[in-house]
Short mmCIF file of C-alpha atoms in Angstrom, two decimals:
data_model
loop_
_atom_site.label_atom_id
_atom_site.label_comp_id
_atom_site.label_asym_id
_atom_site.label_seq_id
_atom_site.Cartn_x
_atom_site.Cartn_y
_atom_site.Cartn_z
CA MET A 1 -6.52 -39.68 40.17
CA THR A 2 -7.35 -36.18 41.31
CA LEU A 3 -5.16 -33.15 39.72
CA THR A 4 -4.86 -30.44 42.09
CA GLU A 5 -2.44 -26.91 40.84
CA ASN A 6 -0.13 -27.05 43.85
CA GLU A 7 0.96 -30.90 41.68
CA ILE A 8 2.57 -28.80 38.70
CA ARG A 9 2.63 -25.82 39.65
CA PRO A 10 4.18 -25.83 43.45
CA GLU A 11 3.47 -22.64 45.32
CA ALA A 12 7.20 -22.24 46.67
CA LEU A 13 9.03 -21.88 42.99
CA MET A 14 5.68 -19.92 42.41
CA ALA A 15 6.97 -16.82 43.03
CA GLU A 16 9.87 -16.59 40.94
CA GLN A 17 8.27 -17.76 38.07
CA ALA A 18 5.29 -14.86 38.31
CA ARG A 19 8.33 -12.19 38.77
CA LEU A 20 10.38 -13.29 35.06
CA PHE A 21 7.24 -13.55 33.86
CA ALA A 22 7.06 -10.29 34.49
CA GLU A 23 9.77 -10.51 33.52
CA ASP A 24 9.47 -11.56 29.95
CA ILE A 25 6.09 -9.78 29.73
CA ALA A 26 7.00 -5.98 30.22
CA ARG A 27 10.03 -7.06 27.72
CA LEU A 28 7.43 -8.09 25.33
CA MET A 29 5.30 -4.88 25.84
CA MET A 30 7.36 -2.92 24.34
CA ARG A 31 7.14 -2.89 21.73
CA ARG A 32 3.24 -2.77 21.75
CA ASP A 33 3.64 0.26 19.24
CA GLU A 34 4.98 -2.76 16.14
CA PHE A 35 2.06 -5.04 17.66
CA ILE A 36 -0.75 -5.34 14.59
CA THR A 37 -4.32 -5.96 14.08
CA VAL A 38 -5.90 -9.12 12.70
CA ALA A 39 -8.59 -10.73 12.10
CA CYS A 40 -10.86 -13.40 14.07
CA PRO A 41 -7.43 -16.29 13.89
CA ALA A 42 -11.04 -19.57 13.36
CA CYS A 43 -12.84 -17.93 11.62
CA GLU A 44 -11.32 -14.63 9.85
CA ALA A 45 -14.50 -12.25 10.74
CA LEU A 46 -13.03 -8.56 10.78
CA GLN A 47 -16.09 -7.36 13.46
CA PHE A 48 -15.18 -8.43 17.36
CA GLN A 49 -16.08 -6.67 20.58
CA PRO A 50 -14.27 -5.30 22.84
CA ALA A 51 -13.43 -8.49 26.69
CA PHE A 52 -10.63 -7.08 28.53
CA GLU A 53 -7.27 -6.43 28.64
CA LYS A 54 -4.18 -7.92 31.29
CA THR A 55 -0.78 -6.74 31.78
CA GLY A 56 -1.05 -4.73 28.94
CA MET A 57 -2.52 -6.92 26.33
CA PRO A 58 -6.03 -5.90 24.58
CA PHE A 59 -8.56 -8.71 23.89
CA VAL A 60 -11.76 -9.28 21.74
CA THR A 61 -14.29 -11.73 21.29
CA CYS A 62 -15.10 -11.64 17.56
CA VAL A 63 -18.90 -12.02 16.60
CA GLN A 64 -18.96 -14.24 14.67
CA CYS A 65 -17.75 -17.21 16.08
CA GLU A 66 -17.53 -15.78 19.46
CA THR A 67 -13.59 -16.67 20.16
CA LEU A 68 -11.72 -15.13 21.84
CA TYR A 69 -8.70 -13.74 20.64
CA ALA A 70 -5.03 -10.93 21.44
CA ASN A 71 -6.14 -8.06 18.72
CA PRO A 72 -3.88 -5.85 18.76
CA ARG A 73 -1.19 -8.38 18.88
CA PRO A 74 2.88 -9.23 18.34
CA ARG A 75 3.22 -9.48 15.26
CA PRO A 76 5.76 -13.33 15.08
CA GLU A 77 8.86 -11.37 15.41
CA HIS A 78 8.05 -10.60 18.79
CA LEU A 79 6.67 -14.18 19.32
CA ALA A 80 10.17 -15.61 18.49
CA ASP A 81 11.74 -12.98 20.40
CA TYR A 82 10.30 -13.85 22.78
CA TYR A 83 10.08 -17.39 23.05
CA ARG A 84 13.76 -17.19 22.57
CA HIS A 85 15.06 -15.42 25.16
CA SER A 86 12.10 -16.29 27.46
CA LYS A 87 13.34 -16.45 31.16
CA ASN A 88 10.19 -18.15 32.75
CA TYR A 89 10.56 -21.15 30.50
CA GLU A 90 14.39 -21.80 31.24
CA TYR A 91 12.91 -21.20 34.92
CA TRP A 92 10.31 -23.95 34.58
CA SER A 93 12.74 -26.59 32.08
CA GLN A 94 15.42 -25.73 35.73
CA TYR A 95 12.89 -25.79 38.68
CA ILE A 96 8.84 -26.79 37.48
CA PHE A 97 8.83 -28.86 35.38
CA PRO A 98 11.24 -31.16 37.75
CA ALA A 99 10.34 -30.31 40.97
CA SER A 100 6.79 -31.80 38.91
CA GLU A 101 7.60 -34.29 36.74
CA ALA A 102 5.81 -37.20 38.85
CA ALA A 103 2.52 -36.11 39.13
CA ARG A 104 2.55 -34.45 35.66
CA ARG A 105 4.26 -38.24 34.54
CA GLU A 106 1.36 -40.19 36.54
CA LYS A 107 -1.64 -37.43 36.39
CA ILE A 108 -1.24 -35.63 32.96
CA PHE A 109 1.11 -37.72 30.61
CA LYS A 110 1.25 -41.73 30.89
CA PRO A 111 -3.34 -40.93 30.77
CA ARG A 112 -2.38 -38.87 27.72
CA VAL A 113 -0.72 -41.25 26.26
CA ALA A 114 -3.01 -43.94 26.64
CA MET A 115 -6.23 -41.88 25.56
CA VAL A 116 -4.12 -40.55 21.85
CA LEU A 117 -3.55 -45.39 21.91
CA GLU A 118 -7.30 -45.76 22.64
CA ILE A 119 -8.17 -43.20 20.73
CA CYS A 120 -5.98 -44.71 17.50
CA GLU A 121 -7.44 -47.81 18.30
CA ARG A 122 -10.77 -46.68 18.04
CA PHE A 123 -10.76 -44.64 14.47
CA GLN A 124 -8.56 -47.15 13.57
CA ILE A 125 -5.50 -44.19 12.92
CA PRO A 126 -2.47 -46.23 12.05
CA THR A 127 0.96 -45.79 14.51
CA ASP A 128 3.61 -45.00 12.55
CA LEU A 129 5.42 -42.03 13.15
CA LEU A 130 4.48 -40.03 15.76
CA MET A 131 5.04 -36.26 15.52
CA GLU A 132 4.75 -34.27 18.74
CA VAL A 133 4.64 -29.68 18.38
CA GLY A 134 6.25 -28.06 21.16
CA ALA A 135 7.22 -30.65 22.71
CA GLY A 136 8.07 -29.15 25.86
CA PHE A 137 10.05 -31.28 28.96
CA GLY A 138 9.48 -34.82 26.73
CA ILE A 139 7.68 -36.40 29.39
CA PHE A 140 5.02 -37.57 26.91
CA GLY A 141 7.45 -37.99 23.89
CA GLU A 142 8.96 -40.51 26.54
CA GLU A 143 6.09 -42.68 27.66
CA MET A 144 5.07 -43.05 23.68
CA ARG A 145 8.06 -44.21 23.01
CA ARG A 146 8.18 -46.57 26.21
CA ALA A 147 4.26 -48.14 25.58
CA GLY A 148 5.76 -48.71 22.52
CA ARG A 149 3.14 -48.73 19.98
CA PHE A 150 4.14 -46.98 17.45
CA ARG A 151 7.36 -47.03 15.30
CA ARG A 152 8.40 -43.62 15.80
CA VAL A 153 8.58 -40.69 17.98
CA VAL A 154 9.68 -37.78 17.05
CA ALA A 155 9.19 -34.25 18.85
CA VAL A 156 8.98 -31.01 17.18
CA GLU A 157 10.37 -28.20 19.96
CA PRO A 158 11.96 -24.78 19.35
CA THR A 159 12.80 -23.11 22.26
CA PRO A 160 16.44 -24.21 22.64
CA TYR A 161 16.24 -25.51 26.17
CA LEU A 162 13.58 -27.10 26.01
CA ALA A 163 14.50 -29.05 22.32
CA GLU A 164 17.62 -30.22 25.34
CA ASP A 165 15.63 -31.79 27.60
CA CYS A 166 13.93 -33.18 25.39
CA ARG A 167 17.17 -34.86 24.05
CA ARG A 168 18.31 -36.39 27.47
CA ARG A 169 14.92 -37.89 27.94
CA GLY A 170 16.34 -39.77 23.99
CA LEU A 171 13.94 -38.00 21.61
CA GLU A 172 14.08 -37.57 18.48
CA VAL A 173 14.10 -33.50 18.60
CA LEU A 174 13.19 -31.33 15.36
CA GLU A 175 14.33 -28.02 16.84
CA LYS A 176 12.87 -25.71 14.17
CA PRO A 177 9.16 -24.50 14.63
CA ILE A 178 7.06 -27.27 12.27
CA GLU A 179 6.42 -24.50 10.04
CA GLN A 180 10.16 -24.74 8.95
CA VAL A 181 9.46 -28.88 9.27
CA GLN A 182 9.59 -30.56 5.71
CA LEU A 183 8.32 -34.42 5.44
CA GLN A 184 12.96 -34.61 4.22
CA ASP A 185 13.21 -33.65 7.55
CA VAL A 186 11.04 -36.27 9.42
CA LEU A 187 10.91 -39.41 7.14
CA LYS A 188 12.48 -42.52 6.46
CA PRO A 189 11.92 -44.02 3.23
CA GLY A 190 8.66 -46.37 3.20
CA GLU A 191 7.51 -44.04 6.60
CA SER A 192 4.59 -42.08 6.83
CA ILE A 193 3.46 -39.63 9.51
CA SER A 194 0.15 -41.11 10.40
CA VAL A 195 -0.36 -38.28 14.25
CA ILE A 196 0.73 -35.56 15.37
CA ALA A 197 0.44 -34.38 18.75
CA SER A 198 -0.16 -30.68 20.05
CA PHE A 199 -0.85 -30.10 23.53
CA GLU A 200 -1.41 -26.16 24.50
CA VAL A 201 0.53 -25.08 21.97
CA ILE A 202 -1.99 -23.53 19.27
CA GLU A 203 -3.26 -20.75 21.77
CA HIS A 204 0.26 -19.37 21.66
CA LEU A 205 0.22 -19.17 18.16
CA PHE A 206 0.21 -15.61 15.79
CA SER A 207 -1.46 -17.65 12.91
CA PRO A 208 -2.30 -21.12 13.65
CA ARG A 209 -4.43 -21.17 10.43
CA ALA A 210 -1.01 -21.37 8.69
CA PHE A 211 0.41 -24.18 11.83
CA LEU A 212 -3.13 -26.49 10.59
CA THR A 213 -2.33 -26.15 7.21
CA GLN A 214 1.29 -27.46 7.81
CA CYS A 215 -0.02 -30.25 10.04
CA ALA A 216 -2.35 -31.32 6.87
CA GLU A 217 0.14 -31.08 4.15
CA LEU A 218 3.19 -33.55 6.38
CA LEU A 219 0.26 -35.94 8.38
CA ALA A 220 -0.32 -39.21 6.03
CA PRO A 221 -4.01 -39.19 4.66
CA GLY A 222 -6.60 -40.81 7.01
CA GLY A 223 -4.13 -39.93 9.74
CA ALA A 224 -5.25 -37.98 12.82
CA LEU A 225 -3.92 -34.79 14.60
CA MET A 226 -4.57 -34.55 18.40
CA LEU A 227 -4.80 -30.90 20.05
CA THR A 228 -6.12 -29.45 22.67
CA CYS A 229 -6.03 -25.79 24.31
CA PRO A 230 -7.47 -23.63 26.30
CA ASN A 231 -11.07 -22.95 25.46
CA GLY A 232 -12.88 -19.83 25.80
CA LYS A 233 -15.77 -20.47 26.41
CA GLY A 234 -15.99 -22.59 29.31
CA PHE A 235 -16.24 -22.26 33.47
CA ASP A 236 -12.71 -21.44 34.32
CA ILE A 237 -12.06 -18.72 31.73
CA ALA A 238 -16.04 -17.82 31.44
CA MET A 239 -15.90 -16.64 34.95
CA LEU A 240 -12.83 -14.99 35.61
CA LYS A 241 -11.86 -13.25 32.61
CA GLU A 242 -8.64 -12.14 32.71
CA LYS A 243 -8.10 -12.83 36.05
CA SER A 244 -8.21 -16.86 35.05
CA SER A 245 -4.72 -18.31 35.26
CA ALA A 246 -5.57 -20.03 30.98
CA VAL A 247 -5.70 -16.08 29.69
CA ASP A 248 -2.17 -14.41 29.80
CA VAL A 249 0.59 -12.35 26.78
CA GLU A 250 0.73 -15.60 25.76
CA HIS A 251 -2.76 -17.45 24.83
CA ILE A 252 -4.07 -14.71 21.85
CA ASN A 253 -5.99 -17.38 21.09
CA LEU A 254 -8.94 -19.08 22.83
CA PHE A 255 -11.31 -20.89 20.80
CA ASN A 256 -14.21 -22.64 21.89
CA PRO A 257 -15.41 -26.83 20.59
CA ARG A 258 -17.35 -25.02 18.06
CA SER A 259 -14.16 -21.91 17.03
CA LEU A 260 -11.35 -24.54 16.81
CA ALA A 261 -14.06 -27.18 14.48
CA GLY A 262 -15.00 -25.09 12.05
CA LEU A 263 -11.31 -23.98 11.72
CA MET A 264 -9.56 -28.05 11.17
CA GLU A 265 -12.76 -28.52 8.59
CA VAL A 266 -11.30 -25.58 6.33
CA CYS A 267 -8.20 -26.15 7.47
CA GLY A 268 -8.18 -29.83 5.45
CA PHE A 269 -9.67 -32.75 8.72
CA GLU A 270 -13.26 -34.16 9.68
CA ILE A 271 -13.51 -33.55 13.15
CA LEU A 272 -13.63 -37.14 15.51
CA GLU A 273 -14.02 -36.20 18.56
CA THR A 274 -14.17 -32.83 21.55
CA GLN A 275 -13.79 -33.54 25.10
CA THR A 276 -13.00 -30.75 27.73
CA PRO A 277 -11.41 -32.72 29.69
CA GLY A 278 -9.79 -29.80 32.31
CA LYS A 279 -9.59 -30.58 35.67
CA LEU A 280 -8.97 -27.69 36.68
CA ASP A 281 -11.70 -25.26 36.45
CA ALA A 282 -13.85 -25.76 39.58
CA GLU A 283 -10.49 -25.79 42.17
CA LEU A 284 -9.12 -22.37 40.69
CA VAL A 285 -12.40 -20.33 40.90
CA ARG A 286 -12.82 -21.37 44.21
CA LYS A 287 -8.85 -20.15 45.49
CA GLN A 288 -10.36 -16.78 43.67
CA LEU A 289 -13.70 -17.04 46.11
CA LEU A 290 -11.35 -17.68 48.88
CA SER A 291 -9.34 -15.12 47.31
CA GLY A 292 -11.77 -12.14 47.56
CA GLY A 293 -11.05 -11.56 44.05
CA LEU A 294 -14.34 -12.81 42.68
CA ASN A 295 -17.18 -11.61 45.97
CA PRO A 296 -19.56 -14.85 47.60
CA ASP A 297 -22.14 -12.89 48.00
CA GLU A 298 -22.73 -12.45 43.59
CA HIS A 299 -22.13 -15.53 43.74
CA THR A 300 -24.42 -17.33 46.36
CA PHE A 301 -24.12 -20.96 43.65
CA LEU A 302 -20.37 -20.76 43.62
CA LYS A 303 -20.28 -20.30 47.33
CA GLN A 304 -22.50 -22.85 48.14
CA VAL A 305 -21.39 -25.73 45.67
CA LEU A 306 -17.57 -24.70 46.13
CA LEU A 307 -16.63 -23.23 49.65
CA GLU A 308 -20.04 -24.56 51.78
CA GLN A 309 -20.10 -28.15 49.80
CA TRP A 310 -16.28 -27.82 48.93
CA GLU A 311 -15.46 -31.76 50.34
CA GLU A 312 -19.21 -33.06 49.16
CA SER A 313 -19.83 -31.47 45.55
CA GLY A 314 -16.82 -30.15 44.56
CA ALA A 315 -15.59 -33.44 42.87
CA ALA A 316 -19.59 -34.12 40.76
CA PHE A 317 -19.61 -30.16 39.63
CA GLN A 318 -16.13 -30.79 37.98
CA GLN A 319 -16.96 -34.22 36.42
CA PHE A 320 -20.17 -32.20 35.64
CA LEU A 321 -18.47 -30.03 33.17
CA ILE A 322 -16.07 -32.79 31.83
CA ASP A 323 -19.88 -34.24 30.96
CA GLN A 324 -21.13 -30.81 28.97
CA ARG A 325 -17.49 -29.90 27.75
CA LEU A 326 -18.10 -26.98 29.88
CA SER A 327 -14.22 -27.51 30.51
CA SER A 328 -11.30 -24.66 30.26
CA ASN A 329 -9.14 -27.55 28.52
CA MET A 330 -10.25 -29.33 25.26
CA LEU A 331 -9.90 -32.02 23.06
CA LEU A 332 -10.46 -32.09 19.63
CA VAL A 333 -9.82 -34.51 16.72
CA GLY A 334 -9.54 -34.13 13.67
CA ARG A 335 -8.20 -36.66 11.02
CA LYS A 336 -6.66 -35.93 7.34
CA VAL A 337 -9.05 -35.94 4.70
#
């Protein structure tokens, strides 16, 4: 199924979203003098090269593992306050998610449920309890519960209005960050957590290492962690840099497949699967060529593929990016060792 950007981000709603997002960013940037310098979130190297700045947030590239990350970055308390009071996320919850729910359900979440179940079957992962971290609007959890393959599905969602969205769908909800979740908060006698799924969360976190360590602590031995996040070396981000919609003040960790795999291994996981299944790279770069964000005359090959031969070549080019692990969205699956 072809997925378009307008289906998941309806154009008619995005002007107001951009205004509210700008307000959130301005509120965060009022504390920029308090931001702190950190080591690479993947390999902890201290050496980096400046990459670019976007809306006041500086991004650097690790010289060792090539992770792209915000540095200096907001402190954990800054991020907690940002998400707790975000007008942008409230707007997404009230307007954008409902308007795009049908397309998201059919083209993102049902295929995602099928993918998780296929991975569990292929790698013989038990299907006792699935915990989704950063459950958002709750569609994945709802669809996974309907599938009936897991005994329980639990949503972890610290943002209040999104947690309420999950409850309205009948999901069990823990309204706290995963780092504060204890096994006694979740498990009933005889249960264990066999899968933790987390989609587009790790890029937002001050300490991805603490997040992954906690996931390993909560999972049963042999359980699986399934993560999706932007690929900082993918086509969209590599071409557009700060103009990419995947780069913003919230996405402070832009790993690549190698760097995220290395971090997961350090935190106690064996890597089972790596994919870059993103579907929008070609469309997003094409939009920049059409709008003048990229000069077509400076990118003659892209001009040919994404403009002159879009109808004939666009889908095939995106599939090439997927097949060669070059899309700007990635999936990693790790088994707790």
